[in-house]
Amino acid sequence: MFERAIVLACCALGAAIAMISTFAPAIGEASIARAAVESIARQPECKGDITSTMVLGCALSETTGIYAFVISLLLIFAAPGIFMGYL
């Protein structure tokens, strides 16, 4: 019984640490958007190129947040069963 509590606590801690890493993509996306707005303000004629590059950069930086979310879901729902021999 005590071993199960340790496994569940460690899985919850790992999921929390994985979700903390989702803040980095948010900061990166804000930085990308800020730079894009500044660039469009300086050269309005390049709006299309800057916007498409910004969308691509935001999509690439968002993948790390999605990976962290998937890992945290696996740690919460799948890992306890694997570690305790249920799956």
XYZ file of C-alpha atoms in Angstrom:
87
model
C 0.000 0.000 0.000
C 2.839 2.377 0.866
C 4.591 1.595 -2.438
C 1.475 2.544 -4.377
C 1.341 5.917 -2.619
C 4.985 6.573 -3.486
C 4.419 5.679 -7.155
C 1.328 7.890 -7.386
C 3.122 10.785 -5.677
C 6.115 10.501 -7.996
C 3.860 10.372 -11.061
C 1.971 13.441 -9.875
C 5.230 15.279 -9.213
C 6.545 14.362 -12.655
C 3.320 15.570 -14.274
C 3.571 18.861 -12.394
C 7.150 19.357 -13.534
C 6.144 18.546 -17.122
C 3.343 21.117 -16.989
C 5.723 23.781 -15.672
C 7.584 23.481 -18.966
C 4.514 24.754 -20.813
C 5.317 28.296 -19.689
C 8.341 28.497 -21.998
C 6.299 28.224 -25.216
C 3.930 30.917 -23.957
C 6.828 33.279 -23.351
C 8.305 32.382 -26.741
C 5.051 33.003 -28.556
C 4.658 36.366 -26.853
C 8.168 37.295 -27.932
C 7.446 36.200 -31.515
C 4.228 38.223 -31.626
C 5.933 41.295 -30.164
C 8.719 41.128 -32.727
C 6.223 40.627 -35.553
C 4.168 43.643 -34.505
C 7.302 45.779 -34.301
C 8.393 44.583 -37.744
C 5.005 45.303 -39.296
C 5.031 48.760 -37.712
C 8.413 49.483 -39.318
C 7.656 47.976 -42.730
C 3.914 47.664 -43.382
C 4.495 46.474 -46.960
C 6.009 43.185 -45.647
C 2.939 42.330 -43.584
C 2.138 39.079 -45.407
C 5.644 37.649 -45.151
C 6.011 38.619 -41.498
C 2.607 37.204 -40.559
C 3.241 33.854 -42.244
C 6.640 33.559 -40.579
C 5.103 34.477 -37.235
C 2.404 31.810 -37.564
C 5.028 29.186 -38.437
C 7.179 30.214 -35.461
C 4.221 30.088 -33.083
C 3.234 26.644 -34.355
C 6.759 25.312 -33.881
C 7.080 26.736 -30.389
C 3.666 25.379 -29.400
C 4.723 21.798 -30.107
C 6.884 21.729 -26.986
C 3.867 22.683 -24.900
C 1.793 19.963 -26.528
C 4.523 17.380 -25.891
C 4.705 18.398 -22.236
C 0.915 18.098 -21.941
C 0.933 14.615 -23.477
C 3.766 13.502 -21.190
C 1.927 14.793 -18.133
C -1.243 12.928 -19.170
C 0.784 9.751 -19.620
C 2.362 10.217 -16.206
C -1.005 10.728 -14.556
C -3.022 7.979 -16.246
C -0.701 5.366 -17.782
C 2.466 5.330 -15.680
C 0.914 4.262 -12.344
C -0.612 1.216 -14.004
C 2.651 0.328 -15.721
C 4.777 0.771 -12.603
C 2.367 -1.136 -10.372
C 1.949 -3.986 -12.868
C -1.667 -3.328 -13.827
C -0.986 -2.802 -17.531
